[in-house]
PDB file of C-alpha atoms in Angstrom:
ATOM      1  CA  UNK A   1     112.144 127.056 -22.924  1.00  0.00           C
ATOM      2  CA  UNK A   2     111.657 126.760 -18.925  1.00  0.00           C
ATOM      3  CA  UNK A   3     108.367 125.216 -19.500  1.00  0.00           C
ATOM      4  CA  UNK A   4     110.142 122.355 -21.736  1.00  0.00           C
ATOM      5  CA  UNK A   5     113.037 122.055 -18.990  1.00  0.00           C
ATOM      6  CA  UNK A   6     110.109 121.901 -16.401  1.00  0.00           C
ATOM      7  CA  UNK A   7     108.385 119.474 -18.197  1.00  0.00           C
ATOM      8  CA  UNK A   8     111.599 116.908 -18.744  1.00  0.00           C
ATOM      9  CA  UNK A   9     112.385 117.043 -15.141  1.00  0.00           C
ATOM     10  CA  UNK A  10     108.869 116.191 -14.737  1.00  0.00           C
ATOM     11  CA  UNK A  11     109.069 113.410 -16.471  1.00  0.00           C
ATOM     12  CA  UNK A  12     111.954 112.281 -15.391  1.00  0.00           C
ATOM     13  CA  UNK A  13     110.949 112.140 -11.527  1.00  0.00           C
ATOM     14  CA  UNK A  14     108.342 110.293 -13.094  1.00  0.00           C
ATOM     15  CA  UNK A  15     110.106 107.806 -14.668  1.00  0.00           C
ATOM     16  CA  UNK A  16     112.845 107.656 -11.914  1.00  0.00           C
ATOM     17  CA  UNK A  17     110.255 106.908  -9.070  1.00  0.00           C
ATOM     18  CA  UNK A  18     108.634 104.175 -11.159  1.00  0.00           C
ATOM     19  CA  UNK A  19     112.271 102.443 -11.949  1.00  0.00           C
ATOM     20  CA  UNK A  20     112.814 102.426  -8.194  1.00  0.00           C
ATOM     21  CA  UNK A  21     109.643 101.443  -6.654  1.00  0.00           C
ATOM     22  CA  UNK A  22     110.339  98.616  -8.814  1.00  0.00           C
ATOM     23  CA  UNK A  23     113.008  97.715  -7.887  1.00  0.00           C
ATOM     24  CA  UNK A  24     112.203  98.696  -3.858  1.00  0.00           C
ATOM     25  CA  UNK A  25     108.457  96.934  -4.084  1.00  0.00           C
ATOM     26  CA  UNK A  26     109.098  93.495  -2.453  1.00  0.00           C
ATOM     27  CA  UNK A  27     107.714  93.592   1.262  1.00  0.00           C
ATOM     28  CA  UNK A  28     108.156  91.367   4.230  1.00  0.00           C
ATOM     29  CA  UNK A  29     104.757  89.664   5.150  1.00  0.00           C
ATOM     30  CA  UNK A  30     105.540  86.981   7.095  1.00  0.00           C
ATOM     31  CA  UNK A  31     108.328  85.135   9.347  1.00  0.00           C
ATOM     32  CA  UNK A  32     108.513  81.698  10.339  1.00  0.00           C
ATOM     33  CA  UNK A  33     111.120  80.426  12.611  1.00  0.00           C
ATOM     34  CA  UNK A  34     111.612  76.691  13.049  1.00  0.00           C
ATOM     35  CA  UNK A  35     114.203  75.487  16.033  1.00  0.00           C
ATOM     36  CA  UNK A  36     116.670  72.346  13.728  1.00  0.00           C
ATOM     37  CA  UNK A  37     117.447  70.770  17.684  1.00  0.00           C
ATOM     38  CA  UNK A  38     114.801  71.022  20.302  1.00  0.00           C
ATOM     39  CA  UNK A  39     117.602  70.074  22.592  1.00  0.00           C
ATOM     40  CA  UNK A  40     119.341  73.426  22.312  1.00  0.00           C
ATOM     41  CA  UNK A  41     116.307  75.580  23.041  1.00  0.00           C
ATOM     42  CA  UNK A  42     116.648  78.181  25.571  1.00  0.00           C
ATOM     43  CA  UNK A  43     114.727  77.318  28.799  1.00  0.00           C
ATOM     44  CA  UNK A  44     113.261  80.036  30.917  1.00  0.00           C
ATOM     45  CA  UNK A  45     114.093  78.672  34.607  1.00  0.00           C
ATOM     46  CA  UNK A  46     115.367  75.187  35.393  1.00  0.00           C
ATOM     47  CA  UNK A  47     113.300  74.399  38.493  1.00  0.00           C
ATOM     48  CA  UNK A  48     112.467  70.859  39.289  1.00  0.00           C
ATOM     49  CA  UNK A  49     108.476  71.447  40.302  1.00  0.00           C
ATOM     50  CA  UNK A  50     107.513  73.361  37.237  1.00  0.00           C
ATOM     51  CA  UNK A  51     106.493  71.791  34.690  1.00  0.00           C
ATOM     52  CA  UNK A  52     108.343  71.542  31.280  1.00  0.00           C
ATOM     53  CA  UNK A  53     105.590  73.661  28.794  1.00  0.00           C
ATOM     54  CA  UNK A  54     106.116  76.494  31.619  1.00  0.00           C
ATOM     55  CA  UNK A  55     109.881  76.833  31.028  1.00  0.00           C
ATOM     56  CA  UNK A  56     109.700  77.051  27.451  1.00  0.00           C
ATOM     57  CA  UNK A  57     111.065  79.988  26.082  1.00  0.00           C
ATOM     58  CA  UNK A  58     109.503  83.671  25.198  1.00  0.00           C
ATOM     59  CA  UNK A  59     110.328  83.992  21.593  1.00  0.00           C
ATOM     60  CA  UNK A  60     110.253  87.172  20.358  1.00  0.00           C
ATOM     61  CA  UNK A  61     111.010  88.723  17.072  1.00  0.00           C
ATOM     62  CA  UNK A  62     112.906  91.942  16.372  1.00  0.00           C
ATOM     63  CA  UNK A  63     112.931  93.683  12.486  1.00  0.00           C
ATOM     64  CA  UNK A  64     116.172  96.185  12.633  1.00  0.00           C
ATOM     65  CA  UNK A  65     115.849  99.075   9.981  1.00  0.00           C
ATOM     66  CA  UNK A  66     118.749 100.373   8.241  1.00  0.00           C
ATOM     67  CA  UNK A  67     117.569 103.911   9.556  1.00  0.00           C
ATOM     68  CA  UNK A  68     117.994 102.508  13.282  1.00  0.00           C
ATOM     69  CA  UNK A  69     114.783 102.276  13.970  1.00  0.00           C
ATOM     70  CA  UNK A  70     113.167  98.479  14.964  1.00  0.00           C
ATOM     71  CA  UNK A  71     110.210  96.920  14.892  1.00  0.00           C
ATOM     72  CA  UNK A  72     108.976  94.295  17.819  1.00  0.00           C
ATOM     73  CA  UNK A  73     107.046  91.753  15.777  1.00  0.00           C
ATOM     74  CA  UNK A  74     105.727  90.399  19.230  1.00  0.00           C
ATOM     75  CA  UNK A  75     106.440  87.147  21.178  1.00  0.00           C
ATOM     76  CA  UNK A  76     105.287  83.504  21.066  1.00  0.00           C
ATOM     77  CA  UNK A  77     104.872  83.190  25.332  1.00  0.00           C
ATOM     78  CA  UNK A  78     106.249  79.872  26.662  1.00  0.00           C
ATOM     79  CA  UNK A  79     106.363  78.277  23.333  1.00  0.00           C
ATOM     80  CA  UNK A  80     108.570  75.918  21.122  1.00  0.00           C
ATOM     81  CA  UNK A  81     110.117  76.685  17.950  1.00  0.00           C
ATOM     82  CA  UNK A  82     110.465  72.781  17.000  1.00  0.00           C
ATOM     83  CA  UNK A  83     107.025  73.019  14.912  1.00  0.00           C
ATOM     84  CA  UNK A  84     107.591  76.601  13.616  1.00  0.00           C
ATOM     85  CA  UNK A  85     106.521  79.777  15.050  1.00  0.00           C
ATOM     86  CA  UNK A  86     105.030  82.350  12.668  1.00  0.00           C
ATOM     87  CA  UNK A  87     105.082  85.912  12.576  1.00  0.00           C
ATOM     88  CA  UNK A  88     102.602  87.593  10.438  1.00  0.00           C
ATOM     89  CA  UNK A  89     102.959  91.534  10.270  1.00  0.00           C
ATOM     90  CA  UNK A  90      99.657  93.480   9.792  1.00  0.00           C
ATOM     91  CA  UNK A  91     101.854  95.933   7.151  1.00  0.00           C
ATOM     92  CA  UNK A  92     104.455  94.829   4.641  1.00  0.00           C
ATOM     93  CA  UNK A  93     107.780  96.041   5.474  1.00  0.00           C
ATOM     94  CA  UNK A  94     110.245  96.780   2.377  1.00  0.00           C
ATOM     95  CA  UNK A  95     112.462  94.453   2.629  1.00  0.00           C
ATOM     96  CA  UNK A  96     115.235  96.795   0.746  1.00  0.00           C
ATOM     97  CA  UNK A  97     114.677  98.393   4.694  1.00  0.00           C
ATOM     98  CA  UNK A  98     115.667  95.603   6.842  1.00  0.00           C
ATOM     99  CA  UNK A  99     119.237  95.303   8.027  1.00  0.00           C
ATOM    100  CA  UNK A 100     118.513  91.658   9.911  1.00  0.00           C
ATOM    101  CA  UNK A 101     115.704  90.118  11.483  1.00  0.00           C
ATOM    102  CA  UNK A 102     116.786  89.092  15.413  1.00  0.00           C
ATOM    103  CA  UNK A 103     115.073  85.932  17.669  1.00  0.00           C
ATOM    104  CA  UNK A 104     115.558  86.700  21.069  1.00  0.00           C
ATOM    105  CA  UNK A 105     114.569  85.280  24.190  1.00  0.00           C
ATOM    106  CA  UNK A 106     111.944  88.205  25.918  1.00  0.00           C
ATOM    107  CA  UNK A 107     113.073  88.395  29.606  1.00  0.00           C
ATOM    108  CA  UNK A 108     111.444  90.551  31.942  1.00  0.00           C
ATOM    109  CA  UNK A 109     114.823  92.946  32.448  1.00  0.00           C
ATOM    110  CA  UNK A 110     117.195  92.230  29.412  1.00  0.00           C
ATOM    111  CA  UNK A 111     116.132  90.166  26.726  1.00  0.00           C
ATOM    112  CA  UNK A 112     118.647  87.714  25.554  1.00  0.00           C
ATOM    113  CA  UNK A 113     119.844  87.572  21.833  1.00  0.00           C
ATOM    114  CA  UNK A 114     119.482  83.786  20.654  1.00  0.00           C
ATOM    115  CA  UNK A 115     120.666  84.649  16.421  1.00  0.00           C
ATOM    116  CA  UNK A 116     120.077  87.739  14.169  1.00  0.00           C
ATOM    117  CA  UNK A 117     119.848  86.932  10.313  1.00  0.00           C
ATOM    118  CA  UNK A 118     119.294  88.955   7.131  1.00  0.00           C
ATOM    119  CA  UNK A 119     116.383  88.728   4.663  1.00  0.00           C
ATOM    120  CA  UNK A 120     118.684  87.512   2.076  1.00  0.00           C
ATOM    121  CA  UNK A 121     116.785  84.605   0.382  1.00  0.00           C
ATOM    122  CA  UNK A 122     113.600  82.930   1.164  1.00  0.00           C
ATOM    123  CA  UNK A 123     115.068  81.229   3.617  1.00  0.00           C
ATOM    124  CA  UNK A 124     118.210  81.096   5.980  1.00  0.00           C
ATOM    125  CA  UNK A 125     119.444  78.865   8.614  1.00  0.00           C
ATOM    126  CA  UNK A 126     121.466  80.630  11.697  1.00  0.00           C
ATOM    127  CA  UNK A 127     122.767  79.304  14.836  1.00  0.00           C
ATOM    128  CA  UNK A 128     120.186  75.882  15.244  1.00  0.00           C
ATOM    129  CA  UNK A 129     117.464  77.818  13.695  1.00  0.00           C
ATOM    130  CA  UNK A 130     115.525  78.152  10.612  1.00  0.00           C
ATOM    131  CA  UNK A 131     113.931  81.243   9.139  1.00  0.00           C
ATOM    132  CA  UNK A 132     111.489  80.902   6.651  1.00  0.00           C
ATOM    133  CA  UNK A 133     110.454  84.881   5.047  1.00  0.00           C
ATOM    134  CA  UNK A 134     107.355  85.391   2.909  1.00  0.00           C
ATOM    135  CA  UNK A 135     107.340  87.946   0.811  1.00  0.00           C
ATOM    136  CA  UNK A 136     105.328  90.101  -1.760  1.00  0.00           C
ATOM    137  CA  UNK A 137     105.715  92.253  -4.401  1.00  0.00           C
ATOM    138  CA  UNK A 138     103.513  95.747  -4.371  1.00  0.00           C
ATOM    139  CA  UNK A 139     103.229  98.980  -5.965  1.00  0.00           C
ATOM    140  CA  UNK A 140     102.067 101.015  -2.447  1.00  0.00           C
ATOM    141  CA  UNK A 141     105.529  99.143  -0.870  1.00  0.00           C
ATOM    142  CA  UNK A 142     107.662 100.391  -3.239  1.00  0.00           C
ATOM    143  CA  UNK A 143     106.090 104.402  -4.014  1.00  0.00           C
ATOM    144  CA  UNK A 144     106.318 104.615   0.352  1.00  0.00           C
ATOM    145  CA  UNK A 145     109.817 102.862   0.500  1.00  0.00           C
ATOM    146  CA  UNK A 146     111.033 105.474  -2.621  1.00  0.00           C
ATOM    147  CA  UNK A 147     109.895 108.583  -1.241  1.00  0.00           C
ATOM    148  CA  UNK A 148     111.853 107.756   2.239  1.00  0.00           C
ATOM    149  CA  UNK A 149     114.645 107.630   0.658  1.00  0.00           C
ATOM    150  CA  UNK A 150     117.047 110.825  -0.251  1.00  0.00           C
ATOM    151  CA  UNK A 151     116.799 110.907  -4.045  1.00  0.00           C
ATOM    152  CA  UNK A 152     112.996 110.321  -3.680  1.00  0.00           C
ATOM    153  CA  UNK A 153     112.442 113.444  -1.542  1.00  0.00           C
ATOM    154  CA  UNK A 154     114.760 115.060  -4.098  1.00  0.00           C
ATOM    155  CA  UNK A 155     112.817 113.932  -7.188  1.00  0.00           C
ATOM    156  CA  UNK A 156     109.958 114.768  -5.324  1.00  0.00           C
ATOM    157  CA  UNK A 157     111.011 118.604  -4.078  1.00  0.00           C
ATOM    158  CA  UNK A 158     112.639 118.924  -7.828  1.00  0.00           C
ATOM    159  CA  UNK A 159     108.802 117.745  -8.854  1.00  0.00           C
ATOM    160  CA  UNK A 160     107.244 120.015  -6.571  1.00  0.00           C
ATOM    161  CA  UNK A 161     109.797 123.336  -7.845  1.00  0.00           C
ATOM    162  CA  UNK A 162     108.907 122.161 -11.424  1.00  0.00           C
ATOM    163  CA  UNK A 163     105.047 122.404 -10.944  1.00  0.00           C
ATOM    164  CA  UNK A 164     105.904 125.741  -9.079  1.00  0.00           C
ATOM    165  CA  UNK A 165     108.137 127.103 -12.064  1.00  0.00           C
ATOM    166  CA  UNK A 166     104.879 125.746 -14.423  1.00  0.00           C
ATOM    167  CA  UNK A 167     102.046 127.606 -12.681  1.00  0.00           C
ATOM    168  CA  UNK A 168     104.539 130.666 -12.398  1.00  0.00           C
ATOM    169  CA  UNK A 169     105.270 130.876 -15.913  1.00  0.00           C
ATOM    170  CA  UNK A 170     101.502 130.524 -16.860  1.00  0.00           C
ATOM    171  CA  UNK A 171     100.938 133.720 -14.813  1.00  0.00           C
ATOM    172  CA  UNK A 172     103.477 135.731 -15.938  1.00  0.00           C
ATOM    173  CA  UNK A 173     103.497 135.148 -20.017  1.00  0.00           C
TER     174      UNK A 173
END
């Protein structure tokens, strides 16, 4: 009888971790921000002998996890969002994870917020910019982002305790 139990929680984990790394398997790839009014662009320093490409701002790009963690994407140096700017991360990111995504201006003591959006759609518009997110769907994405969560390392220490119980019983009968 405790091997049979053992064996439906077993299967159960099983089936639970495949029902939610479904459902958790689309990951971030890629971010492309595109500026709607070059006018309103942040500018770095407003000096009238340096020349305009030198006073464009440092983009950077910020990935907030619900967790409270963050990822720095990097920064596009002296650049213009008019054409786009793309961000291409060398891992997916679950994007069941993300809380927002934030553009900020990188300044050498406190970078400056420009607009913070949230992977919601494929794309979003926020405060004169556009965000365009690229995303895929993957088995590894969603087996890592289920076992971070509580009822993964439950299923997972119920799976472990249920192997355990298995071996045990083998033994002993």
């Amino acid at each position: 009888m405790t091997r049979l139990i053992c064996f439906g929680i077993i299967l159960l984990s099983v089936i639970s971790c495949v029902v939610i790394a479904a459902f958790r398997s689309n990951g971030l790839i890629q971010v492309t921000v595109t500026a709607l009014n070059p006018e309103v662009e942040p500018r770095d320093h407003n000096l009238p002998f340096i020349k305009q490409q030198e006073s464009l701002p440092d983009y950077e790009l910020v990935v907030n996890y619900s967790n409270g963690l963050i990822t720095n994407l990097g920064t596009k140096p002296n650049s213009s969002a008019v054409q786009g700017l793309t961000w291409r991360l060398n891992e997916p990111i679950p994007v069941c994870e993300i809380v927002g995504v934030r553009l900020q201006d990188q300044d050498k003591l406190i970078s400056d917020v420009i607009t913070e959006v949230q992977v919601t759609s494929d794309s979003t518009e926020a405060d004169g910019y556009q965000f365009d997110f690229q995303t895929e769907h993957s088995v590894a994405i969603g087996v890592q982002s289920f076992f971070r969560t509580p009822i993964g390392v439950a299923i997972s220490a119920a799976f472990f305790v249920a192997v355990l119980i298995i071996i045990f019983s083998v033994f002993i009968f």
